[in-house]
Coordinates of C-alpha atoms in Angstrom, one line a residue:
Chain B
X1 CA -43.4 94.0 7.1
X2 CA -45.7 91.2 8.1
X3 CA -49.1 91.5 6.5
X4 CA -51.9 89.7 8.2
X5 CA -53.7 87.4 5.8
X6 CA -57.4 87.9 5.3
X7 CA -59.9 85.2 6.0
X8 CA -60.3 84.5 2.3
X9 CA -56.6 84.2 1.8
X10 CA -56.1 81.9 4.8
X11 CA -59.0 79.6 3.8
X12 CA -58.3 79.4 0.1
X13 CA -54.6 80.0 -0.3
X14 CA -55.3 83.2 -2.3
X15 CA -53.2 86.3 -2.5
X16 CA -55.5 89.3 -2.8
X17 CA -54.2 92.5 -4.4
X18 CA -54.0 95.5 -2.1
X19 CA -53.3 99.2 -2.2
X20 CA -49.6 99.0 -2.3
X21 CA -49.8 97.5 -5.7
X22 CA -49.8 100.4 -8.2
X23 CA -52.7 99.0 -10.3
X24 CA -54.8 98.3 -7.2
X25 CA -54.2 101.5 -5.3
X26 CA -57.9 102.5 -5.4
X27 CA -59.3 99.0 -5.0
X28 CA -57.8 97.2 -2.0
X29 CA -59.4 93.8 -2.2
X30 CA -57.9 92.9 1.2
X31 CA -60.4 95.3 2.6
X32 CA -63.2 95.1 0.1
X33 CA -63.4 91.3 0.0
X34 CA -65.0 91.4 3.5
X35 CA -65.9 87.7 3.8
X36 CA -64.4 84.3 2.9
X37 CA -66.6 83.8 -0.2
X38 CA -65.9 80.0 -0.5
X39 CA -65.6 78.8 -4.1
X40 CA -67.2 75.9 -5.9
X41 CA -70.3 75.8 -3.7
X42 CA -73.2 73.9 -5.2
X43 CA -76.3 76.1 -5.1
X44 CA -79.5 74.7 -6.5
X45 CA -81.6 77.6 -7.9
X46 CA -85.3 77.7 -7.6
X47 CA -86.9 78.0 -11.1
X48 CA -88.9 81.0 -10.1
X49 CA -85.7 82.8 -9.0
X50 CA -84.1 82.1 -12.3
X51 CA -87.2 83.2 -14.2
X52 CA -87.3 86.5 -12.3
X53 CA -83.6 87.2 -13.1
X54 CA -84.1 86.2 -16.8
X55 CA -86.9 88.7 -17.1
X56 CA -84.8 91.5 -15.6
X57 CA -82.2 91.3 -18.3
X58 CA -82.3 94.4 -20.5
X59 CA -81.7 92.2 -23.5
X60 CA -84.6 89.7 -22.8
X61 CA -86.0 90.5 -26.3
X62 CA -82.8 91.3 -28.2
X63 CA -80.6 88.3 -28.2
X64 CA -81.1 85.7 -30.9
X65 CA -79.5 82.9 -29.0
X66 CA -78.4 82.8 -25.4
X67 CA -76.3 80.7 -23.1
X68 CA -77.5 81.0 -19.5
X69 CA -75.1 80.2 -16.6
X70 CA -76.8 79.9 -13.2
X71 CA -74.5 80.1 -10.2
X72 CA -71.5 79.3 -12.3
X73 CA -72.9 76.4 -14.3
X74 CA -74.4 76.3 -17.8
X75 CA -78.2 75.8 -17.6
X76 CA -79.2 74.2 -20.8
X77 CA -82.9 74.3 -20.0
X78 CA -82.8 78.1 -19.8
X79 CA -80.6 78.6 -22.8
X80 CA -81.5 79.0 -26.4
X81 CA -78.7 77.5 -28.3
X82 CA -79.9 78.1 -31.8
X83 CA -76.9 79.7 -33.4
X84 CA -74.4 78.6 -30.8
X85 CA -72.2 75.5 -30.9
X86 CA -71.3 75.1 -27.3
X87 CA -69.2 72.7 -25.4
X88 CA -71.3 72.1 -22.3
X89 CA -70.0 72.0 -18.8
X90 CA -66.4 71.9 -19.7
X91 CA -64.0 73.7 -17.4
X92 CA -61.9 75.8 -19.6
X93 CA -60.0 77.6 -16.8
X94 CA -56.5 76.2 -17.0
X95 CA -56.1 75.7 -20.7
X96 CA -55.3 79.3 -21.3
X97 CA -52.3 81.2 -22.7
X98 CA -53.0 84.5 -20.9
X99 CA -50.5 85.5 -18.2
X100 CA -51.6 84.6 -14.7
X101 CA -49.8 87.2 -12.7
X102 CA -53.1 89.1 -12.7
X103 CA -54.7 88.3 -9.3
X104 CA -58.2 88.1 -10.9
X105 CA -57.0 85.5 -13.4
X106 CA -55.1 83.5 -10.7
X107 CA -58.2 83.4 -8.6
X108 CA -60.3 82.4 -11.7
X109 CA -57.9 79.7 -12.7
X110 CA -58.3 78.1 -9.3
X111 CA -62.0 78.5 -8.9
X112 CA -63.7 78.5 -12.4
X113 CA -66.5 75.9 -12.7
X114 CA -67.7 76.5 -16.2
X115 CA -67.9 78.9 -19.0
X116 CA -68.7 79.4 -22.7
X117 CA -66.4 78.3 -25.4
X118 CA -67.5 79.9 -28.6
X119 CA -66.0 79.6 -32.0
X120 CA -67.8 81.8 -34.5
X121 CA -67.4 81.5 -38.2
X122 CA -69.5 83.3 -40.8
X123 CA -71.4 86.5 -40.3
X124 CA -74.5 87.1 -38.2
X125 CA -76.4 90.2 -37.2
X126 CA -78.3 88.5 -34.4
X127 CA -76.7 89.0 -31.1
X128 CA -75.5 86.0 -29.0
X129 CA -75.9 86.6 -25.3
X130 CA -73.9 85.0 -22.5
X131 CA -76.0 85.5 -19.4
X132 CA -74.6 84.9 -15.9
X133 CA -77.0 84.7 -13.1
X134 CA -76.5 84.4 -9.4
X135 CA -79.4 83.5 -7.1
X136 CA -79.6 84.4 -3.5
X137 CA -77.7 82.0 -1.2
X138 CA -74.9 82.0 1.3
X139 CA -72.0 84.3 0.4
X140 CA -69.7 82.5 -2.1
X141 CA -67.4 82.9 -5.1
X142 CA -68.8 82.2 -8.5
X143 CA -66.1 82.0 -11.1
X144 CA -66.5 81.4 -14.8
X145 CA -64.2 81.5 -17.8
X146 CA -65.1 82.1 -21.4
X147 CA -63.1 81.6 -24.5
X148 CA -64.4 83.3 -27.6
X149 CA -62.9 82.9 -31.0
X150 CA -64.0 84.9 -34.0
X151 CA -62.6 83.1 -37.0
X152 CA -61.1 84.6 -40.1
X153 CA -63.5 86.8 -41.9
X154 CA -66.4 86.3 -39.4
X155 CA -68.5 89.0 -37.8
X156 CA -70.6 88.7 -34.6
X157 CA -72.3 90.7 -31.9
X158 CA -71.8 89.3 -28.4
X159 CA -73.6 90.4 -25.3
X160 CA -72.3 89.5 -21.9
X161 CA -74.8 90.2 -19.0
X162 CA -74.2 89.7 -15.3
X163 CA -77.3 89.7 -13.0
X164 CA -77.9 88.5 -9.5
X165 CA -79.5 88.6 -6.1
X166 CA -77.9 88.3 -2.7
X167 CA -74.3 88.3 -1.6
X168 CA -71.6 86.8 -3.7
X169 CA -68.3 87.4 -5.4
X170 CA -68.4 87.0 -9.1
X171 CA -65.2 86.4 -11.0
X172 CA -65.4 86.4 -14.7
X173 CA -62.5 85.9 -17.1
X174 CA -63.0 86.1 -20.9
X175 CA -60.4 85.4 -23.5
X176 CA -61.2 86.7 -26.9
X177 CA -59.4 86.1 -30.2
X178 CA -60.4 88.0 -33.3
X179 CA -59.0 86.4 -36.5
X180 CA -57.9 88.1 -39.6
X181 CA -60.5 90.3 -41.3
X182 CA -63.0 89.5 -38.6
X183 CA -65.3 91.9 -36.6
X184 CA -66.6 91.6 -33.1
X185 CA -69.0 93.9 -31.4
X186 CA -69.0 93.1 -27.7
X187 CA -71.4 94.6 -25.2
X188 CA -71.0 93.8 -21.5
X189 CA -73.5 94.8 -19.0
X190 CA -72.7 94.5 -15.3
X191 CA -75.9 94.6 -13.2
X192 CA -74.8 92.4 -10.3
X193 CA -76.7 92.4 -7.0
X194 CA -76.3 95.4 -4.8
X195 CA -74.3 93.4 -2.3
X196 CA -72.1 91.6 -4.8
X197 CA -68.5 92.0 -5.7
X198 CA -67.7 91.8 -9.4
X199 CA -64.1 91.0 -10.6
X200 CA -63.4 90.6 -14.2
X201 CA -60.6 90.3 -16.7
X202 CA -61.0 90.4 -20.5
X203 CA -58.1 89.6 -22.6
X204 CA -58.4 90.3 -26.3
X205 CA -56.0 89.6 -29.1
X206 CA -56.7 91.2 -32.5
X207 CA -55.4 89.8 -35.8
X208 CA -54.8 91.6 -39.0
X209 CA -57.5 94.0 -40.4
X210 CA -59.9 93.4 -37.7
X211 CA -62.5 95.6 -36.1
X212 CA -63.2 95.3 -32.4
X213 CA -65.9 97.4 -30.7
X214 CA -66.2 96.8 -27.0
X215 CA -68.7 98.5 -24.7
X216 CA -69.2 98.0 -21.0
X217 CA -72.0 99.3 -18.9
X218 CA -71.2 99.2 -15.2
X219 CA -74.1 99.8 -12.9
X220 CA -74.3 96.9 -10.4
X221 CA -72.4 95.4 -7.5
X222 CA -71.1 97.3 -4.4
X223 CA -67.5 96.7 -5.6
X224 CA -66.5 96.3 -9.2
X225 CA -63.1 95.9 -10.7
X226 CA -62.8 95.2 -14.4
X227 CA -59.5 94.7 -16.2
X228 CA -59.2 94.7 -20.0
X229 CA -56.2 94.0 -22.1
X230 CA -56.3 94.5 -25.9
X231 CA -53.3 93.3 -27.8
X232 CA -52.8 94.4 -31.4
X233 CA -51.2 91.5 -33.2
X234 CA -51.9 92.3 -36.9
X235 CA -51.7 95.5 -38.9
X236 CA -54.7 97.6 -40.1
X237 CA -56.8 96.9 -37.1
X238 CA -59.2 99.2 -35.3
X239 CA -60.4 98.8 -31.7
X240 CA -62.8 101.0 -29.8
X241 CA -63.2 100.3 -26.1
X242 CA -65.9 102.3 -24.5
X243 CA -68.0 102.3 -21.4
X244 CA -70.4 104.0 -19.1
X245 CA -70.8 104.0 -15.4
X246 CA -74.1 104.7 -13.7
X247 CA -73.4 104.4 -10.0
X248 CA -75.0 105.5 -6.8
X249 CA -75.1 104.7 -3.1
X250 CA -71.6 103.6 -2.0
X251 CA -70.8 101.8 -5.2
X252 CA -67.2 101.5 -6.2
X253 CA -66.1 100.8 -9.8
X254 CA -62.5 100.6 -11.1
X255 CA -61.7 99.9 -14.7
X256 CA -58.1 99.1 -15.7
X257 CA -57.4 99.1 -19.4
X258 CA -54.2 98.1 -21.1
X259 CA -54.1 98.8 -24.9
X260 CA -51.0 97.2 -26.3
X261 CA -50.0 98.3 -29.8
X262 CA -47.4 95.8 -31.0
X263 CA -47.7 96.3 -34.8
X264 CA -47.9 99.3 -37.1
X265 CA -50.9 101.0 -38.6
X266 CA -53.5 100.3 -36.0
X267 CA -56.1 102.6 -34.4
X268 CA -57.4 102.5 -30.8
X269 CA -60.0 104.7 -29.1
X270 CA -61.2 104.5 -25.5
X271 CA -64.1 106.6 -24.4
X272 CA -65.7 106.3 -21.0
X273 CA -68.6 108.3 -19.7
X274 CA -69.2 108.0 -16.0
X275 CA -72.2 109.2 -14.0
X276 CA -71.8 109.1 -10.2
X277 CA -74.4 110.0 -7.6
X278 CA -74.5 109.9 -3.8
X279 CA -71.2 108.5 -2.4
X280 CA -70.2 106.5 -5.4
X281 CA -66.6 106.3 -6.5
X282 CA -65.4 105.7 -10.0
X283 CA -61.9 105.0 -11.2
X284 CA -60.6 104.8 -14.7
X285 CA -57.1 103.7 -15.4
X286 CA -56.2 103.6 -19.0
X287 CA -52.8 102.8 -20.3
X288 CA -51.8 102.8 -24.0
X289 CA -48.5 101.2 -24.9
X290 CA -47.0 101.7 -28.3
X291 CA -44.2 99.2 -28.9
X292 CA -41.1 100.1 -30.9
X293 CA -42.4 98.5 -34.1
X294 CA -45.9 100.0 -33.8
X295 CA -45.3 103.0 -36.1
X296 CA -48.2 105.0 -37.4
X297 CA -50.3 104.1 -34.4
X298 CA -53.3 106.3 -33.8
X299 CA -54.3 106.0 -30.2
X300 CA -56.6 108.2 -28.1
X301 CA -58.4 107.8 -24.9
X302 CA -60.7 109.9 -22.8
X303 CA -62.7 109.6 -19.7
X304 CA -65.4 112.0 -18.6
X305 CA -67.2 112.0 -15.3
X306 CA -70.4 113.7 -14.3
X307 CA -70.7 114.0 -10.5
X308 CA -74.3 114.4 -9.4
X309 CA -73.5 114.9 -5.7
X310 CA -70.7 116.7 -3.8
X311 CA -69.7 113.4 -2.2
X312 CA -69.3 111.4 -5.4
X313 CA -65.7 110.9 -6.5
X314 CA -63.9 110.1 -9.7
X315 CA -60.2 109.3 -10.3
X316 CA -58.7 109.0 -13.7
X317 CA -55.2 107.7 -14.4
X318 CA -54.4 108.0 -18.0
X319 CA -51.0 106.7 -19.1
X320 CA -49.1 106.6 -22.4
X321 CA -46.0 104.6 -22.9
X322 CA -44.6 105.2 -26.4
X323 CA -41.5 103.6 -27.8
X324 CA -42.2 104.3 -31.5
X325 CA -41.5 107.7 -33.0
X326 CA -44.1 108.2 -35.7
X327 CA -47.4 108.0 -33.8
X328 CA -50.4 110.1 -33.0
X329 CA -51.5 109.5 -29.4
X330 CA -53.4 111.5 -26.8
X331 CA -55.6 111.3 -23.7
X332 CA -57.9 113.5 -21.9
X333 CA -60.0 113.3 -18.7
X334 CA -62.7 115.6 -17.4
X335 CA -64.8 115.6 -14.3
X336 CA -67.5 118.0 -13.1
X337 CA -71.1 118.6 -12.4
X338 CA -73.9 119.5 -14.8
X339 CA -73.4 122.6 -16.8
X340 CA -75.5 125.3 -15.1
X341 CA -76.0 127.3 -18.3
X342 CA -77.4 124.3 -20.0
X343 CA -79.7 123.6 -17.1
X344 CA -80.9 127.2 -17.0
X345 CA -81.6 127.3 -20.7
X346 CA -83.7 124.1 -20.5
X347 CA -85.6 125.4 -17.5
X348 CA -86.2 128.8 -19.0
X349 CA -88.2 126.9 -21.7
X350 CA -90.4 125.3 -19.2
X351 CA -88.6 122.0 -18.5
X352 CA -88.7 121.4 -14.7
X353 CA -85.4 121.1 -12.9
X354 CA -85.5 117.3 -12.3
X355 CA -86.4 116.6 -16.0
X356 CA -83.8 119.1 -17.2
X357 CA -81.2 117.3 -15.2
X358 CA -82.3 113.9 -16.4
X359 CA -82.2 115.0 -20.0
X360 CA -78.7 116.3 -19.7
X361 CA -77.4 113.2 -17.9
X362 CA -79.1 110.9 -20.4
X363 CA -77.4 112.9 -23.2
X364 CA -74.0 112.6 -21.4
X365 CA -74.1 108.8 -21.1
X366 CA -76.0 108.5 -24.4
X367 CA -72.8 109.6 -26.2
X368 CA -71.3 106.3 -25.1
X369 CA -74.3 104.3 -26.2
X370 CA -74.1 105.9 -29.6
X371 CA -71.0 104.0 -30.3
X372 CA -73.0 100.7 -30.4
X373 CA -74.0 99.7 -33.9
X374 CA -76.8 97.3 -33.0
X375 CA -80.1 99.4 -32.7
X376 CA -81.9 96.9 -30.4
X377 CA -79.0 96.8 -28.0
X378 CA -78.7 100.6 -28.0
X379 CA -82.5 101.0 -27.3
X380 CA -82.3 98.5 -24.4
X381 CA -79.4 100.5 -22.9
X382 CA -81.3 103.8 -23.3
X383 CA -84.3 102.2 -21.6
X384 CA -82.1 100.9 -18.8
X385 CA -80.5 104.4 -18.4
X386 CA -83.9 106.1 -18.2
X387 CA -85.0 103.7 -15.5
X388 CA -81.8 104.4 -13.6
X389 CA -82.3 108.1 -14.0
X390 CA -85.9 108.0 -12.7
X391 CA -84.5 106.3 -9.6
X392 CA -81.9 109.0 -9.1
X393 CA -84.1 112.0 -10.0
X394 CA -84.2 115.0 -7.8
X395 CA -84.7 118.7 -8.3
X396 CA -81.9 120.2 -6.3
Chain R
X1 CA -99.4 142.1 -17.2
X2 CA -96.1 143.0 -15.6
X3 CA -95.5 145.4 -12.8
X4 CA -91.9 146.0 -11.7
X5 CA -91.6 148.2 -8.6
X6 CA -88.5 149.8 -7.2
X7 CA -86.4 146.7 -8.1
X8 CA -83.0 146.5 -6.6
X9 CA -80.7 143.7 -7.7
X10 CA -77.1 142.8 -6.8
X11 CA -74.9 140.0 -7.9
X12 CA -75.3 137.1 -5.4
X13 CA -71.6 136.7 -4.7
X14 CA -70.4 140.3 -5.0
X15 CA -71.6 143.5 -3.5
X16 CA -72.0 145.1 -6.9
X17 CA -75.5 146.6 -7.3
X18 CA -76.8 146.3 -10.9
X19 CA -80.5 147.4 -10.8
X20 CA -81.1 150.3 -8.5
X21 CA -84.8 151.1 -8.2
X22 CA -86.2 150.1 -11.5
X23 CA -89.9 150.6 -12.0
X24 CA -91.8 149.6 -15.1
X25 CA -95.4 148.7 -16.0
X26 CA -96.2 146.7 -19.1
X27 CA -99.7 146.0 -20.3
X28 CA -101.0 143.2 -22.6
X29 CA -100.6 144.2 -26.2
X30 CA -97.8 146.6 -25.6
X31 CA -94.3 146.6 -26.9
X32 CA -91.8 148.3 -24.7
X33 CA -88.2 149.0 -25.8
X34 CA -85.5 149.3 -23.2
X35 CA -82.4 151.1 -24.4
X36 CA -79.3 151.9 -22.6
X37 CA -75.5 151.9 -22.7
X38 CA -73.4 148.8 -21.9
X39 CA -73.4 148.0 -18.2
X40 CA -76.7 149.8 -17.5
X41 CA -78.4 146.6 -16.3
X42 CA -80.3 145.6 -19.5
X43 CA -79.3 141.9 -19.5
X44 CA -79.6 141.7 -15.7
X45 CA -83.2 142.7 -16.0
X46 CA -83.8 140.0 -18.6
X47 CA -82.1 137.4 -16.3
X48 CA -84.0 138.5 -13.2
X49 CA -87.3 138.2 -15.1
X50 CA -86.5 134.7 -16.3
X51 CA -85.1 133.5 -13.0
X52 CA -81.4 132.9 -13.7
X53 CA -79.3 132.1 -10.6
X54 CA -76.5 134.4 -9.4
X55 CA -78.7 137.5 -8.8
X56 CA -80.2 138.7 -5.5
X57 CA -83.2 140.9 -5.2
X58 CA -82.6 143.2 -2.2
X59 CA -85.6 145.4 -2.6
X60 CA -88.8 145.9 -4.7
X61 CA -91.2 143.5 -6.4
X62 CA -92.1 142.0 -9.7
X63 CA -95.7 141.1 -10.2
X64 CA -96.8 139.1 -13.3
X65 CA -100.5 138.5 -14.0
X66 CA -101.1 139.4 -10.3
X67 CA -98.6 136.9 -8.9
X68 CA -95.1 137.3 -7.4
X69 CA -92.9 136.4 -10.3
X70 CA -89.7 136.3 -8.2
X71 CA -91.1 133.4 -6.1
X72 CA -91.5 131.2 -9.1
X73 CA -88.9 128.7 -10.5
X74 CA -87.6 129.4 -14.1
X75 CA -89.7 126.5 -15.5
X76 CA -92.9 127.7 -13.7
X77 CA -92.3 131.2 -15.1
X78 CA -92.0 129.7 -18.6
X79 CA -95.1 127.5 -18.1
X80 CA -97.0 130.7 -17.2
X81 CA -95.9 132.4 -20.3
X82 CA -92.6 134.2 -19.7
X83 CA -90.1 133.8 -22.4
X84 CA -86.5 135.1 -22.7
X85 CA -84.9 135.3 -26.1
X86 CA -81.2 135.1 -25.1
X87 CA -78.6 137.5 -26.3
X88 CA -76.2 134.5 -26.4
X89 CA -78.3 131.4 -26.9
X90 CA -76.8 128.4 -25.2
X91 CA -75.4 125.5 -27.2
X92 CA -76.4 122.1 -25.8
X93 CA -74.5 119.3 -27.5
X94 CA -76.2 116.0 -27.8
X95 CA -79.8 117.3 -27.3
X96 CA -81.6 117.4 -30.6
X97 CA -83.5 120.6 -31.3
X98 CA -86.8 118.9 -32.1
X99 CA -86.6 116.7 -28.9
X100 CA -85.8 119.8 -26.9
X101 CA -88.7 121.8 -28.3
X102 CA -91.1 118.9 -27.8
X103 CA -90.1 118.3 -24.2
X104 CA -90.3 122.1 -23.5
X105 CA -93.8 122.5 -25.1
X106 CA -95.2 119.4 -23.4
X107 CA -93.7 120.3 -20.0
X108 CA -95.4 123.6 -20.2
X109 CA -98.7 122.1 -21.2
X110 CA -98.5 119.6 -18.4
X111 CA -97.7 122.3 -15.9
X112 CA -100.8 124.2 -17.1
X113 CA -103.0 121.1 -16.9
X114 CA -103.3 120.8 -20.7
X115 CA -103.0 117.6 -22.7
X116 CA -99.6 116.9 -24.2
X117 CA -99.3 117.5 -27.9
X118 CA -99.0 114.4 -30.1
X119 CA -95.9 114.0 -32.2
X120 CA -97.7 114.5 -35.6
X121 CA -99.4 117.7 -34.4
X122 CA -96.1 118.9 -32.9
X123 CA -94.2 118.2 -36.2
X124 CA -96.8 120.1 -38.2
X125 CA -96.7 123.1 -35.8
X126 CA -92.9 123.3 -35.9
X127 CA -92.6 122.9 -39.6
X128 CA -95.1 125.6 -40.2
X129 CA -93.5 128.1 -37.8
X130 CA -90.0 127.2 -39.0
X131 CA -90.8 127.9 -42.6
X132 CA -91.7 131.5 -41.8
X133 CA -88.3 132.0 -40.3
X134 CA -86.4 130.3 -43.1
X135 CA -85.4 127.4 -40.8
X136 CA -85.0 124.2 -42.8
X137 CA -85.3 120.7 -41.5
X138 CA -81.5 120.2 -41.5
X139 CA -81.2 122.9 -38.9
X140 CA -83.9 121.3 -36.7
X141 CA -82.0 118.0 -36.9
X142 CA -78.9 119.4 -35.3
X143 CA -78.4 119.6 -31.5
X144 CA -79.7 122.8 -29.8
X145 CA -77.8 125.8 -31.2
X146 CA -74.7 123.7 -31.9
X147 CA -72.8 124.8 -35.0
X148 CA -75.5 127.5 -35.6
X149 CA -74.3 130.9 -37.0
X150 CA -75.1 134.0 -35.0
X151 CA -78.1 134.6 -37.3
X152 CA -79.3 131.0 -37.0
X153 CA -79.2 131.1 -33.3
X154 CA -81.4 134.3 -33.2
X155 CA -83.9 132.8 -35.6
X156 CA -83.9 129.6 -33.5
X157 CA -84.8 131.7 -30.5
X158 CA -87.7 133.3 -32.3
X159 CA -88.8 129.8 -33.5
X160 CA -89.0 128.7 -29.9
X161 CA -91.0 131.7 -29.1
X162 CA -93.4 131.0 -32.0
X163 CA -93.9 127.4 -30.9
X164 CA -94.2 128.1 -27.2
X165 CA -96.5 131.1 -27.7
X166 CA -95.6 133.0 -24.5
X167 CA -97.6 135.9 -23.1
X168 CA -94.6 138.0 -22.1
X169 CA -91.6 138.0 -24.5
X170 CA -88.3 139.5 -23.4
X171 CA -85.9 139.9 -26.2
X172 CA -82.4 140.6 -25.1
X173 CA -80.3 142.2 -27.8
X174 CA -81.9 140.1 -30.4
X175 CA -80.3 142.3 -33.1
X176 CA -76.8 141.9 -32.0
X177 CA -74.7 140.1 -34.6
X178 CA -77.3 140.3 -37.3
X179 CA -76.9 141.8 -40.7
X180 CA -79.9 143.8 -42.1
X181 CA -81.4 140.8 -44.0
X182 CA -81.2 138.5 -41.0
X183 CA -82.6 141.3 -38.8
X184 CA -85.6 141.7 -41.1
X185 CA -86.4 138.0 -40.9
X186 CA -86.2 138.0 -37.1
X187 CA -88.2 141.2 -36.9
X188 CA -90.9 139.8 -39.2
X189 CA -91.1 136.8 -36.9
X190 CA -91.4 138.9 -33.8
X191 CA -94.0 141.2 -35.5
X192 CA -96.2 138.2 -36.5
X193 CA -96.4 137.3 -32.8
X194 CA -97.7 140.7 -31.8
X195 CA -101.2 140.4 -30.4
X196 CA -103.5 142.1 -28.0
X197 CA -102.9 139.6 -25.3
X198 CA -99.2 139.4 -25.6
X199 CA -96.6 141.9 -24.3
X200 CA -93.0 142.3 -25.4
X201 CA -90.0 143.9 -23.8
X202 CA -87.3 144.6 -26.5
X203 CA -83.9 145.2 -25.0
X204 CA -81.5 146.9 -27.4
X205 CA -78.4 149.0 -27.5
X206 CA -79.1 150.4 -31.0
X207 CA -82.2 152.1 -32.4
X208 CA -82.1 150.2 -35.8
X209 CA -84.1 147.2 -34.6
X210 CA -86.9 149.6 -33.6
X211 CA -87.3 150.6 -37.2
X212 CA -88.6 147.0 -37.7
X213 CA -90.1 146.3 -34.4
X214 CA -91.9 149.5 -33.7
X215 CA -92.4 150.0 -29.9
X216 CA -95.3 151.7 -28.1
X217 CA -93.0 152.9 -25.4
X218 CA -89.3 153.6 -25.2
X219 CA -87.4 153.7 -21.8
X220 CA -83.8 154.7 -21.2
X221 CA -82.0 152.5 -18.7
X222 CA -79.0 154.0 -17.0
X223 CA -77.1 152.8 -13.9
X224 CA -79.8 150.4 -13.0
X225 CA -82.9 152.5 -13.3
X226 CA -85.2 154.0 -15.9
X227 CA -84.2 157.7 -16.3
X228 CA -86.5 158.7 -19.2
X229 CA -89.5 157.3 -20.9
X230 CA -91.3 158.3 -24.0
X231 CA -92.7 157.3 -27.4
X232 CA -90.8 155.8 -30.3
X233 CA -89.3 159.3 -31.1
X234 CA -87.2 158.9 -28.0
X235 CA -85.3 156.1 -29.7
X236 CA -84.4 158.4 -32.6
X237 CA -83.3 161.1 -30.2
X238 CA -81.0 158.6 -28.5
X239 CA -79.6 157.5 -31.9
X240 CA -78.7 161.2 -32.7
X241 CA -77.4 162.2 -29.3
X242 CA -76.0 159.1 -27.7
X243 CA -76.4 158.1 -24.1
X244 CA -73.9 160.6 -22.6
X245 CA -76.6 162.9 -21.3
X246 CA -78.3 160.2 -19.3
X247 CA -75.1 158.8 -17.9
X248 CA -74.2 162.2 -16.4
X249 CA -77.7 162.8 -15.3
X250 CA -77.8 159.5 -13.4
X251 CA -74.4 160.2 -11.7

């Protein structure tokens, strides 16, 4: 069969994933990438645009130090480098060990212009934020690549925020290595512009006795596809990968997680809480692999969707591939609308229908926020969620 | 306060008729007991008064303080003083009891055009009312009704009633699942809320609750209508004879 190449493929030699590829069956980039989105465009941002976007970050007051990337390039004048040792302006794209048969990574390797390279030693409670901004300009690809290394025994909280205005395709690849006995709490917030496309891949390798808590809020972009791979390389390690969707309009978000248990005595948990309104479509594909040597693995994943309209849709594809014989693994997925008994009970006590619904939705996503240890970050997310809910409030 | 006239109610998605010409008049200050066998329509009456979906009124009217109660949303009814103590209180995971109570109280106050209660005043009010019902702070910290025993759930319902101070209290089988001691605590809570400007409808299958909450009027509900009314002695009569007489009478 001859497949006609898309404009983006013809112009930039790319090969976009499409629905015949199992992992991409719900997110056909040949259709969803609707324009050429040329890469490596130089866009000079007006300071007032940058300022407006900076102010719109939910974490404006939370982060201790912050690296700001504007249109794919580090902007030192907007950054607060305090805690961070950064290597400015260096393209890190190609010097990576992660496999490149992933289309998002291939594209990123070709197009990345900049990114953060962080090596964190010691322990800090103050969050470090990587903030990626896109200002309004002609449609283009903005690709960045980060390499984060948490050294032996270190502990850090890292925020990754994506904000923007206009039409663009953001491609973000992050490589994370957590060293022996280290801890990383990572919070990613995707609030790209309403017309943007967000493609991401995060590849995490975990050493011995590490703790990795990963949370992603997905609420921006018209099309979103986020891949996550977590490799367990050392025993006694715990990883919790959680997330929340708050989607409306015609938004499309697809998360593909691969949890790869390679060694014994590790624990993994995936918990996703997805709220979808209007014609939004959410997808959660979670795969847990337990290799032959990974005995005593404890791995569980769950995804829960709350559909606020009859036209919203949620697809879950949980998979377990177990090659070891002494493990505890499980998965569960639910999808439905608000519980009518709960609603009636709240209303019967005088809470008007719209408020009663908001309270129940906030409680539903709040269960995912509760997994975040940092109080300031949690509060910022609750505030964001309340704002989202007030924009999606209706009585019937 | 409440005038129910010739009320006919069926299930919204079935043809089954549950209330079949029920008429009842309740004045401020009165306590009415409604007794009846299983399936006579007792719980349906409580749900129709509180506005639960799934029921269709085919005939008759319910007037509350001169207004058409059936035209109001459940939250409007609550704001105007109608309160249902559920037979099976609903568990709402993730919603803290205190937050729920505060949102409920302030929603009602807002709807009535009153000022919202401040957090310290609210805390004081709840603590004071909770103490009378043997409800400790640890119970208030839990999510609404989650992990509560049967008795705790019923006490929590009465606490809500005590905090929200409704004008019309409908108690649906508040005694079910309670041992004698728990029932006494609940009944004391209810009795302390009796007042000349508050009316109560106590729905029960058994007479024993009425030893503690003494009604002014007792009605027998059978097959969706009131078939006999009388004073508190009627309850004792029912306890002795059972409902058989009324079931055949209605048939």
